Amino acid sequence: MEMNIALLPGDGIGPEVVAQAVKVVKAIGQKFGHQISFKEGLVGACAIDATGDPYPDATHEICASSDAVLFGAIGDPKYDNDPKAKVRPEQGLLRMRQKLGLFANVRPTFTFPSLVHKSPLKLDRVDGVDLVFFRELTGGVYFGEPRGRNEQGTKAFDTNVYSKEEIIRLARMGFEAAQKRRKLLTCVDKANVMATSRLWRETVQELAPEYPDVKVEYEFVDAVAMRLIQWPKAYDVLITENLFGDILTDEASVISGSMGLMPSASLGSKVKLFEPIHGSYPQAAGKDIANPLGTVLSAAMLFDYGFGLTEEAKLISDVVNLSLAEGYVTEDIADGGKAYKTSEVGDWLAAKILA
Ligand code: IPM
Ligand code: MG
């Protein structure tokens, strides 16, 4: 198969982890006979430094004309503590999601047999967790207007807004995923307080009869925040709005034992985007110590969700599991054993694929 992949390494550890995923993708291409070409673009703080724009048109062109995008991380501390900054790296990510029409962010949480003891939660609660969030990604308070300050600058406001259409297209993806899994869908909202949440709940209730094989549960977001770490095995597919999904998916990632491990896929249009859920981890940038496995597993999702190549995806997750089992891992999960460099882990994974 011919595959055109846009690479957006971004900021901080992004370039290092993406480089390892590229090694893995190339090894898969070689093994399975795919012609894979890469084009690289700037996004985030590095794009602001180079062009003044966190998502330059040139980068959008590269993404829009590819089959899939592999993205690293975004963010730089020099902007985090400057609330008055006019341009921010994160705006690049948000514009990219919006311009590419990536309205659904699929964030799985699962455990790795050889790592499950690293979870800060009790083993019997987390062993075998397998849940997936479908987070709405291009609506809600992230994009709603009006937003800003009053003239004196003493009041600030954001707007949370959802149309029925936005809810339906996200919810349908959740229902369809549930049908292929354990057939349980949880709609996460704050319908006891928010009008947008009541529209979510009403809309999902209307759709439910079309999916009679799926059991639907409705839960308030604060209760989910609690139950998710208490009884994570109670969940299968969760659908939720943008902000709730942002918060809960960070929470869920701890279940697996390290945030560096979890991949994600952003879907909704012809071009799909794949990225680890961790941030740019600026303290580790350039040190060759960051865990590349979340990005490597995002590359596995790229083969699966992006191209329907399940065998290729499975081989990637198999070699990742092997690296965990054999302790060929970076320092964050080395657990007192030998820690390998980011680049060494990438080389090892690629070699195992070709072995
Ligand atoms: C995420 C991140 C982004 C978000 C930030 C970097 C804008 O936290 O992908 O979850 O809030 O969506
Ligand atoms: Mg987040």
mmCIF file of C-alpha atoms and ligand atoms in Angstrom:
data_model
loop_
_atom_site.group_PDB
_atom_site.id
_atom_site.type_symbol
_atom_site.label_atom_id
_atom_site.label_comp_id
_atom_site.label_asym_id
_atom_site.label_seq_id
_atom_site.Cartn_x
_atom_site.Cartn_y
_atom_site.Cartn_z
ATOM 1 C CA MET A 1 0.000 0.000 0.000
ATOM 2 C CA GLU A 2 1.128 3.591 -0.637
ATOM 3 C CA MET A 3 0.996 5.755 2.422
ATOM 4 C CA ASN A 4 1.711 9.476 2.754
ATOM 5 C CA ILE A 5 2.323 10.418 6.341
ATOM 6 C CA ALA A 6 2.717 13.941 7.688
ATOM 7 C CA LEU A 7 5.083 14.194 10.634
ATOM 8 C CA LEU A 8 4.538 16.984 13.129
ATOM 9 C CA PRO A 9 7.093 16.427 15.889
ATOM 10 C CA GLY A 10 6.201 19.700 17.662
ATOM 11 C CA ASP A 11 7.867 20.798 20.886
ATOM 12 C CA GLY A 12 9.823 19.424 23.833
ATOM 13 C CA ILE A 13 10.264 15.666 23.618
ATOM 14 C CA GLY A 14 8.012 15.535 20.521
ATOM 15 C CA PRO A 15 10.868 15.246 17.984
ATOM 16 C CA GLU A 16 12.586 12.477 19.959
ATOM 17 C CA VAL A 17 9.523 10.294 20.410
ATOM 18 C CA VAL A 18 8.303 10.819 16.859
ATOM 19 C CA ALA A 19 11.735 9.793 15.555
ATOM 20 C CA GLN A 20 11.333 6.404 17.281
ATOM 21 C CA ALA A 21 7.844 5.923 15.891
ATOM 22 C CA VAL A 22 9.237 6.662 12.432
ATOM 23 C CA LYS A 23 11.827 3.905 12.859
ATOM 24 C CA VAL A 24 9.002 1.523 13.731
ATOM 25 C CA VAL A 25 6.795 2.671 10.840
ATOM 26 C CA LYS A 26 9.701 2.257 8.395
ATOM 27 C CA ALA A 27 10.408 -1.233 9.716
ATOM 28 C CA ILE A 28 6.743 -2.169 9.243
ATOM 29 C CA GLY A 29 6.834 -0.736 5.718
ATOM 30 C CA GLN A 30 9.871 -2.845 4.911
ATOM 31 C CA LYS A 31 8.436 -6.007 6.418
ATOM 32 C CA PHE A 32 4.983 -5.766 4.836
ATOM 33 C CA GLY A 33 6.038 -4.128 1.564
ATOM 34 C CA HIS A 34 4.324 -0.733 1.978
ATOM 35 C CA GLN A 35 5.620 2.386 0.255
ATOM 36 C CA ILE A 36 5.633 4.970 3.002
ATOM 37 C CA SER A 37 6.663 8.569 2.433
ATOM 38 C CA PHE A 38 6.986 11.253 5.083
ATOM 39 C CA LYS A 39 6.656 15.036 4.986
ATOM 40 C CA GLU A 40 7.517 17.093 8.018
ATOM 41 C CA GLY A 41 5.800 20.272 9.240
ATOM 42 C CA LEU A 42 6.122 22.755 12.080
ATOM 43 C CA VAL A 43 3.511 23.151 14.787
ATOM 44 C CA GLY A 44 3.456 24.705 18.253
ATOM 45 C CA ALA A 45 6.131 26.810 19.930
ATOM 46 C CA CYS A 46 8.761 25.856 17.334
ATOM 47 C CA ALA A 47 6.397 27.080 14.604
ATOM 48 C CA ILE A 48 5.855 30.369 16.456
ATOM 49 C CA ASP A 49 9.617 30.816 16.742
ATOM 50 C CA ALA A 50 10.123 30.134 13.034
ATOM 51 C CA THR A 51 7.068 31.841 11.505
ATOM 52 C CA GLY A 52 5.096 33.648 14.217
ATOM 53 C CA ASP A 53 2.182 31.208 13.677
ATOM 54 C CA PRO A 54 1.648 28.024 15.748
ATOM 55 C CA TYR A 55 -0.076 26.291 12.801
ATOM 56 C CA PRO A 56 1.333 27.801 9.596
ATOM 57 C CA ASP A 57 -0.567 27.389 6.304
ATOM 58 C CA ALA A 58 2.370 25.383 4.965
ATOM 59 C CA THR A 59 1.843 22.834 7.751
ATOM 60 C CA HIS A 60 -1.875 22.672 7.052
ATOM 61 C CA GLU A 61 -1.141 21.990 3.368
ATOM 62 C CA ILE A 62 1.139 19.113 4.322
ATOM 63 C CA CYS A 63 -1.473 17.620 6.680
ATOM 64 C CA ALA A 64 -4.445 18.114 4.369
ATOM 65 C CA SER A 65 -2.662 16.391 1.494
ATOM 66 C CA SER A 66 -1.515 13.370 3.530
ATOM 67 C CA ASP A 67 -3.329 10.167 4.424
ATOM 68 C CA ALA A 68 -2.490 10.443 8.117
ATOM 69 C CA VAL A 69 -0.666 12.698 10.540
ATOM 70 C CA LEU A 70 1.684 11.539 13.267
ATOM 71 C CA PHE A 71 1.995 14.200 15.902
ATOM 72 C CA GLY A 72 4.365 14.466 18.886
ATOM 73 C CA ALA A 73 3.625 17.092 21.500
ATOM 74 C CA ILE A 74 3.007 20.778 21.885
ATOM 75 C CA GLY A 75 3.802 23.373 24.525
ATOM 76 C CA ASP A 76 6.630 25.379 25.999
ATOM 77 C CA PRO A 77 6.976 26.685 29.560
ATOM 78 C CA LYS A 78 7.828 30.162 28.316
ATOM 79 C CA TYR A 79 4.145 30.520 27.343
ATOM 80 C CA ASP A 80 2.588 28.686 30.300
ATOM 81 C CA ASN A 81 3.396 31.385 32.811
ATOM 82 C CA ASP A 82 2.531 34.243 30.532
ATOM 83 C CA PRO A 83 -1.280 34.485 30.459
ATOM 84 C CA LYS A 84 -0.958 37.647 28.359
ATOM 85 C CA ALA A 85 0.918 36.003 25.476
ATOM 86 C CA LYS A 86 -0.863 36.887 22.209
ATOM 87 C CA VAL A 87 -0.033 33.648 20.426
ATOM 88 C CA ARG A 88 0.201 30.322 22.218
ATOM 89 C CA PRO A 89 1.484 26.954 20.998
ATOM 90 C CA GLU A 90 -1.783 25.248 22.010
ATOM 91 C CA GLN A 91 -3.697 27.437 19.560
ATOM 92 C CA GLY A 92 -1.830 25.557 16.835
ATOM 93 C CA LEU A 93 -3.176 22.221 18.025
ATOM 94 C CA LEU A 94 -6.715 23.540 18.353
ATOM 95 C CA ARG A 95 -6.665 25.144 14.890
ATOM 96 C CA MET A 96 -5.226 21.978 13.423
ATOM 97 C CA ARG A 97 -8.032 19.856 14.931
ATOM 98 C CA GLN A 98 -10.650 22.298 13.719
ATOM 99 C CA LYS A 99 -9.263 22.861 10.214
ATOM 100 C CA LEU A 100 -8.767 19.150 9.635
ATOM 101 C CA GLY A 101 -12.268 18.390 10.985
ATOM 102 C CA LEU A 102 -11.018 15.983 13.655
ATOM 103 C CA PHE A 103 -14.105 15.959 15.843
ATOM 104 C CA ALA A 104 -13.549 12.671 17.672
ATOM 105 C CA ASN A 105 -10.602 11.884 19.858
ATOM 106 C CA VAL A 106 -10.297 8.193 20.658
ATOM 107 C CA ARG A 107 -8.318 7.615 23.850
ATOM 108 C CA PRO A 108 -8.023 4.040 25.040
ATOM 109 C CA THR A 109 -6.883 3.020 28.493
ATOM 110 C CA PHE A 110 -5.593 -0.485 28.929
ATOM 111 C CA THR A 111 -3.018 -2.223 31.070
ATOM 112 C CA PHE A 112 0.138 -4.077 30.113
ATOM 113 C CA PRO A 113 0.613 -7.462 31.804
ATOM 114 C CA SER A 114 4.240 -6.780 32.739
ATOM 115 C CA LEU A 115 3.554 -3.251 33.961
ATOM 116 C CA VAL A 116 0.270 -3.484 35.776
ATOM 117 C CA HIS A 117 2.008 -3.546 39.161
ATOM 118 C CA LYS A 118 3.301 -0.008 38.416
ATOM 119 C CA SER A 119 -0.173 1.465 38.579
ATOM 120 C CA PRO A 120 -0.663 3.607 41.676
ATOM 121 C CA LEU A 121 -4.011 1.827 42.064
ATOM 122 C CA LYS A 122 -4.609 -1.577 43.617
ATOM 123 C CA LEU A 123 -3.759 -4.460 41.322
ATOM 124 C CA ASP A 124 -7.173 -6.140 41.500
ATOM 125 C CA ARG A 125 -8.865 -2.872 40.486
ATOM 126 C CA VAL A 126 -6.737 -2.240 37.406
ATOM 127 C CA ASP A 127 -5.656 -5.639 36.121
ATOM 128 C CA GLY A 128 -7.465 -6.125 32.819
ATOM 129 C CA VAL A 129 -8.907 -2.618 32.492
ATOM 130 C CA ASP A 130 -9.928 -1.972 28.902
ATOM 131 C CA LEU A 131 -11.902 1.178 28.287
ATOM 132 C CA VAL A 132 -11.979 3.838 25.619
ATOM 133 C CA PHE A 133 -13.010 7.455 25.641
ATOM 134 C CA PHE A 134 -14.559 9.146 22.645
ATOM 135 C CA ARG A 135 -13.876 12.771 23.451
ATOM 136 C CA GLU A 136 -15.578 15.443 21.322
ATOM 137 C CA LEU A 137 -12.692 17.526 20.001
ATOM 138 C CA THR A 138 -13.803 20.502 17.940
ATOM 139 C CA GLY A 139 -16.635 22.005 19.957
ATOM 140 C CA GLY A 140 -17.670 23.034 23.437
ATOM 141 C CA VAL A 141 -15.910 25.560 25.578
ATOM 142 C CA TYR A 142 -12.667 25.143 23.626
ATOM 143 C CA PHE A 143 -14.176 26.913 20.644
ATOM 144 C CA GLY A 144 -17.416 28.596 21.779
ATOM 145 C CA GLU A 145 -17.915 32.324 21.239
ATOM 146 C CA PRO A 146 -18.049 34.837 22.813
ATOM 147 C CA ARG A 147 -14.958 34.475 24.888
ATOM 148 C CA GLY A 148 -12.731 37.098 26.428
ATOM 149 C CA ARG A 149 -12.823 39.879 28.998
ATOM 150 C CA ASN A 150 -14.943 42.896 29.771
ATOM 151 C CA GLU A 151 -13.529 46.331 28.969
ATOM 152 C CA GLN A 152 -11.954 46.802 32.379
ATOM 153 C CA GLY A 153 -10.416 43.360 32.144
ATOM 154 C CA THR A 154 -11.926 42.405 35.479
ATOM 155 C CA LYS A 155 -14.300 39.719 34.192
ATOM 156 C CA ALA A 156 -13.542 36.831 31.867
ATOM 157 C CA PHE A 157 -15.929 34.501 30.079
ATOM 158 C CA ASP A 158 -15.941 31.406 27.881
ATOM 159 C CA THR A 159 -18.931 29.907 26.131
ATOM 160 C CA ASN A 160 -19.823 26.243 26.117
ATOM 161 C CA VAL A 161 -21.912 25.503 23.061
ATOM 162 C CA TYR A 162 -22.980 22.286 21.345
ATOM 163 C CA SER A 163 -25.261 21.604 18.425
ATOM 164 C CA LYS A 164 -27.274 18.419 18.175
ATOM 165 C CA GLU A 165 -25.385 17.550 15.029
ATOM 166 C CA GLU A 166 -22.032 17.693 16.813
ATOM 167 C CA ILE A 167 -23.331 15.421 19.548
ATOM 168 C CA ILE A 168 -24.899 12.931 17.128
ATOM 169 C CA ARG A 169 -21.772 12.382 15.029
ATOM 170 C CA LEU A 170 -19.606 11.810 18.103
ATOM 171 C CA ALA A 171 -22.183 9.632 19.863
ATOM 172 C CA ARG A 172 -22.635 7.425 16.790
ATOM 173 C CA MET A 173 -18.917 6.675 16.794
ATOM 174 C CA GLY A 174 -19.212 5.696 20.452
ATOM 175 C CA PHE A 175 -22.238 3.448 19.836
ATOM 176 C CA GLU A 176 -20.502 1.731 16.907
ATOM 177 C CA ALA A 177 -17.354 1.159 18.947
ATOM 178 C CA ALA A 178 -19.430 -0.276 21.802
ATOM 179 C CA GLN A 179 -21.115 -2.694 19.387
ATOM 180 C CA LYS A 180 -17.686 -4.089 18.512
ATOM 181 C CA ARG A 181 -16.618 -4.275 22.164
ATOM 182 C CA ARG A 182 -18.482 -5.122 25.379
ATOM 183 C CA LYS A 183 -21.629 -3.245 24.334
ATOM 184 C CA LEU A 184 -21.686 -0.752 27.181
ATOM 185 C CA LEU A 185 -21.793 2.972 26.489
ATOM 186 C CA THR A 186 -21.507 5.604 29.214
ATOM 187 C CA CYS A 187 -22.613 9.127 28.413
ATOM 188 C CA VAL A 188 -20.664 11.462 30.702
ATOM 189 C CA ASP A 189 -22.243 14.843 31.316
ATOM 190 C CA LYS A 190 -23.344 17.395 33.906
ATOM 191 C CA ALA A 191 -27.016 17.335 32.980
ATOM 192 C CA ASN A 192 -28.049 18.293 36.514
ATOM 193 C CA VAL A 193 -26.506 21.730 35.956
ATOM 194 C CA MET A 194 -25.619 22.495 32.337
ATOM 195 C CA ALA A 195 -27.926 23.108 29.365
ATOM 196 C CA THR A 196 -25.343 21.694 26.939
ATOM 197 C CA SER A 197 -25.213 18.504 28.989
ATOM 198 C CA ARG A 198 -28.996 18.185 28.898
ATOM 199 C CA LEU A 199 -28.835 18.369 25.112
ATOM 200 C CA TRP A 200 -26.151 15.666 25.153
ATOM 201 C CA ARG A 201 -28.263 13.395 27.309
ATOM 202 C CA GLU A 202 -31.470 13.998 25.355
ATOM 203 C CA THR A 203 -29.691 13.376 22.044
ATOM 204 C CA VAL A 204 -28.045 10.163 23.213
ATOM 205 C CA GLN A 205 -31.408 8.968 24.570
ATOM 206 C CA GLU A 206 -32.932 9.547 21.138
ATOM 207 C CA LEU A 207 -30.170 7.594 19.407
ATOM 208 C CA ALA A 208 -30.143 4.662 21.817
ATOM 209 C CA PRO A 209 -33.079 2.731 20.243
ATOM 210 C CA GLU A 210 -31.073 2.484 17.002
ATOM 211 C CA TYR A 211 -28.482 0.435 18.894
ATOM 212 C CA PRO A 212 -30.596 -2.037 20.865
ATOM 213 C CA ASP A 213 -27.616 -4.299 21.552
ATOM 214 C CA VAL A 214 -25.811 -1.516 23.432
ATOM 215 C CA LYS A 215 -26.593 -0.812 27.061
ATOM 216 C CA VAL A 216 -26.435 2.935 27.750
ATOM 217 C CA GLU A 217 -25.638 4.459 31.099
ATOM 218 C CA TYR A 218 -25.751 8.138 31.973
ATOM 219 C CA GLU A 219 -23.408 9.458 34.613
ATOM 220 C CA PHE A 220 -22.451 12.872 35.888
ATOM 221 C CA VAL A 221 -18.867 13.858 35.246
ATOM 222 C CA ASP A 222 -17.989 14.325 38.920
ATOM 223 C CA ALA A 223 -19.201 10.819 39.712
ATOM 224 C CA VAL A 224 -17.207 9.415 36.788
ATOM 225 C CA ALA A 225 -14.077 11.185 38.046
ATOM 226 C CA MET A 226 -14.478 9.171 41.224
ATOM 227 C CA ARG A 227 -15.663 5.825 39.861
ATOM 228 C CA LEU A 228 -13.058 5.789 37.094
ATOM 229 C CA ILE A 229 -10.224 5.261 39.545
ATOM 230 C CA GLN A 230 -12.297 3.227 41.981
ATOM 231 C CA TRP A 231 -13.902 0.790 39.547
ATOM 232 C CA PRO A 232 -12.297 1.316 36.141
ATOM 233 C CA LYS A 233 -13.439 -2.104 34.987
ATOM 234 C CA ALA A 234 -17.027 -0.865 35.174
ATOM 235 C CA TYR A 235 -16.472 1.038 31.925
ATOM 236 C CA ASP A 236 -16.266 0.069 28.280
ATOM 237 C CA VAL A 237 -16.898 3.036 25.942
ATOM 238 C CA LEU A 238 -17.334 6.541 27.332
ATOM 239 C CA ILE A 239 -18.546 9.493 25.291
ATOM 240 C CA THR A 240 -18.189 13.041 26.471
ATOM 241 C CA GLU A 241 -17.709 16.675 25.595
ATOM 242 C CA ASN A 242 -14.366 18.305 24.921
ATOM 243 C CA LEU A 243 -13.424 19.686 28.361
ATOM 244 C CA PHE A 244 -14.690 16.732 30.408
ATOM 245 C CA GLY A 245 -12.828 14.414 28.031
ATOM 246 C CA ASP A 246 -9.621 16.390 28.378
ATOM 247 C CA ILE A 247 -9.686 16.049 32.144
ATOM 248 C CA LEU A 248 -10.917 12.470 32.462
ATOM 249 C CA THR A 249 -8.492 11.045 29.907
ATOM 250 C CA ASP A 250 -5.503 12.385 31.846
ATOM 251 C CA GLU A 251 -6.985 10.783 34.935
ATOM 252 C CA ALA A 252 -7.564 7.506 33.112
ATOM 253 C CA SER A 253 -4.001 7.383 31.797
ATOM 254 C CA VAL A 254 -2.595 6.819 35.293
ATOM 255 C CA ILE A 255 -4.389 3.488 35.422
ATOM 256 C CA SER A 256 -1.915 2.020 32.944
ATOM 257 C CA GLY A 257 1.024 2.976 35.133
ATOM 258 C CA SER A 258 2.621 5.679 33.009
ATOM 259 C CA MET A 259 1.248 8.538 30.979
ATOM 260 C CA GLY A 260 4.062 7.937 28.500
ATOM 261 C CA LEU A 261 2.312 4.814 27.272
ATOM 262 C CA MET A 262 -1.085 5.878 26.046
ATOM 263 C CA PRO A 263 -1.817 6.568 22.377
ATOM 264 C CA SER A 264 -4.722 8.371 20.768
ATOM 265 C CA ALA A 265 -6.395 8.811 17.415
ATOM 266 C CA SER A 266 -8.298 11.850 16.214
ATOM 267 C CA LEU A 267 -10.909 11.017 13.620
ATOM 268 C CA GLY A 268 -13.637 12.729 11.668
ATOM 269 C CA SER A 269 -12.333 13.399 8.204
ATOM 270 C CA LYS A 270 -10.286 11.782 5.463
ATOM 271 C CA VAL A 271 -7.050 12.728 7.200
ATOM 272 C CA LYS A 272 -6.682 11.164 10.624
ATOM 273 C CA LEU A 273 -4.251 12.210 13.312
ATOM 274 C CA PHE A 274 -2.382 10.066 15.797
ATOM 275 C CA GLU A 275 -0.613 11.287 18.901
ATOM 276 C CA PRO A 276 0.459 10.160 22.351
ATOM 277 C CA ILE A 277 -1.682 11.722 25.057
ATOM 278 C CA HIS A 278 1.289 12.990 27.054
ATOM 279 C CA GLY A 279 2.567 16.548 26.806
ATOM 280 C CA SER A 280 5.857 18.046 25.672
ATOM 281 C CA TYR A 281 7.710 17.246 28.940
ATOM 282 C CA PRO A 282 10.155 20.156 28.463
ATOM 283 C CA GLN A 283 12.409 19.094 31.356
ATOM 284 C CA ALA A 284 13.372 15.982 29.392
ATOM 285 C CA ALA A 285 13.722 17.574 25.946
ATOM 286 C CA GLY A 286 16.952 16.725 24.152
ATOM 287 C CA LYS A 287 18.087 14.275 26.846
ATOM 288 C CA ASP A 288 17.106 11.090 25.005
ATOM 289 C CA ILE A 289 15.237 9.799 28.079
ATOM 290 C CA ALA A 290 11.559 10.246 27.175
ATOM 291 C CA ASN A 291 9.366 7.182 26.844
ATOM 292 C CA PRO A 292 8.559 6.724 23.140
ATOM 293 C CA LEU A 293 5.996 3.929 23.602
ATOM 294 C CA GLY A 294 2.890 6.161 23.602
ATOM 295 C CA THR A 295 3.955 7.523 20.216
ATOM 296 C CA VAL A 296 4.904 4.083 18.935
ATOM 297 C CA LEU A 297 1.472 2.792 19.979
ATOM 298 C CA SER A 298 -0.057 5.822 18.238
ATOM 299 C CA ALA A 299 1.705 4.571 15.114
ATOM 300 C CA ALA A 300 0.001 1.209 15.728
ATOM 301 C CA MET A 301 -3.348 3.034 15.821
ATOM 302 C CA LEU A 302 -2.318 4.767 12.591
ATOM 303 C CA PHE A 303 -2.050 1.431 10.794
ATOM 304 C CA ASP A 304 -5.277 0.167 12.332
ATOM 305 C CA TYR A 305 -7.615 3.192 12.279
ATOM 306 C CA GLY A 306 -5.833 5.024 9.457
ATOM 307 C CA PHE A 307 -5.396 2.211 6.956
ATOM 308 C CA GLY A 308 -7.280 -0.811 8.297
ATOM 309 C CA LEU A 309 -3.984 -2.731 8.558
ATOM 310 C CA THR A 310 -4.641 -4.713 11.716
ATOM 311 C CA GLU A 311 -1.794 -7.195 11.333
ATOM 312 C CA GLU A 312 0.753 -4.388 11.172
ATOM 313 C CA ALA A 313 -0.845 -2.711 14.203
ATOM 314 C CA LYS A 314 -0.794 -5.950 16.155
ATOM 315 C CA LEU A 315 2.890 -6.532 15.422
ATOM 316 C CA ILE A 316 3.710 -3.086 16.797
ATOM 317 C CA SER A 317 1.788 -3.672 20.020
ATOM 318 C CA ASP A 318 3.365 -7.118 20.305
ATOM 319 C CA VAL A 319 6.905 -5.712 20.142
ATOM 320 C CA VAL A 320 5.953 -2.976 22.611
ATOM 321 C CA ASN A 321 4.724 -5.657 25.005
ATOM 322 C CA LEU A 322 7.932 -7.568 24.431
ATOM 323 C CA SER A 323 10.047 -4.523 25.299
ATOM 324 C CA LEU A 324 8.051 -4.129 28.517
ATOM 325 C CA ALA A 325 8.357 -7.813 29.377
ATOM 326 C CA GLU A 326 12.098 -7.854 28.690
ATOM 327 C CA GLY A 327 12.711 -4.544 30.454
ATOM 328 C CA TYR A 328 14.017 -2.816 27.342
ATOM 329 C CA VAL A 329 12.462 0.465 28.481
ATOM 330 C CA THR A 330 13.216 4.078 29.387
ATOM 331 C CA GLU A 331 13.914 5.247 32.934
ATOM 332 C CA ASP A 332 10.338 6.225 33.818
ATOM 333 C CA ILE A 333 9.332 2.559 33.868
ATOM 334 C CA ALA A 334 12.718 0.874 34.405
ATOM 335 C CA ASP A 335 11.769 0.254 38.034
ATOM 336 C CA GLY A 336 15.334 -0.016 39.344
ATOM 337 C CA GLY A 337 16.470 -2.083 36.339
ATOM 338 C CA LYS A 338 18.664 -0.825 33.533
ATOM 339 C CA ALA A 339 17.184 2.177 31.749
ATOM 340 C CA TYR A 340 17.633 2.526 28.015
ATOM 341 C CA LYS A 341 17.718 5.706 25.980
ATOM 342 C CA THR A 342 14.730 6.809 23.910
ATOM 343 C CA SER A 343 16.698 6.159 20.724
ATOM 344 C CA GLU A 344 17.839 2.720 21.913
ATOM 345 C CA VAL A 345 14.258 1.666 22.575
ATOM 346 C CA GLY A 346 13.295 2.801 19.055
ATOM 347 C CA ASP A 347 16.176 0.872 17.487
ATOM 348 C CA TRP A 348 15.314 -2.230 19.498
ATOM 349 C CA LEU A 349 11.644 -2.160 18.492
ATOM 350 C CA ALA A 350 12.489 -1.692 14.808
ATOM 351 C CA ALA A 351 15.002 -4.550 14.938
ATOM 352 C CA LYS A 352 12.431 -6.856 16.582
ATOM 353 C CA ILE A 353 9.909 -6.068 13.861
ATOM 354 C CA LEU A 354 12.410 -7.025 11.180
ATOM 355 C CA ALA A 355 13.765 -10.060 13.052
HETATM 356 C C1 IPM B 1 -4.855 17.312 25.073
HETATM 357 C C2 IPM B 1 -4.135 18.552 25.540
HETATM 358 C C3 IPM B 1 -4.672 19.743 24.753
HETATM 359 C C4 IPM B 1 -6.147 19.865 25.046
HETATM 360 C C5 IPM B 1 -3.942 21.078 25.033
HETATM 361 C C6 IPM B 1 -2.450 20.946 24.797
HETATM 362 C C7 IPM B 1 -4.525 22.203 24.252
HETATM 363 O O1 IPM B 1 -4.282 18.718 26.912
HETATM 364 O O2 IPM B 1 -4.720 16.961 23.880
HETATM 365 O O3 IPM B 1 -5.534 16.691 25.878
HETATM 366 O O4 IPM B 1 -6.538 20.483 26.053
HETATM 367 O O5 IPM B 1 -6.945 19.353 24.257
HETATM 368 MG MG MG B 2 -5.284 17.121 27.883
#
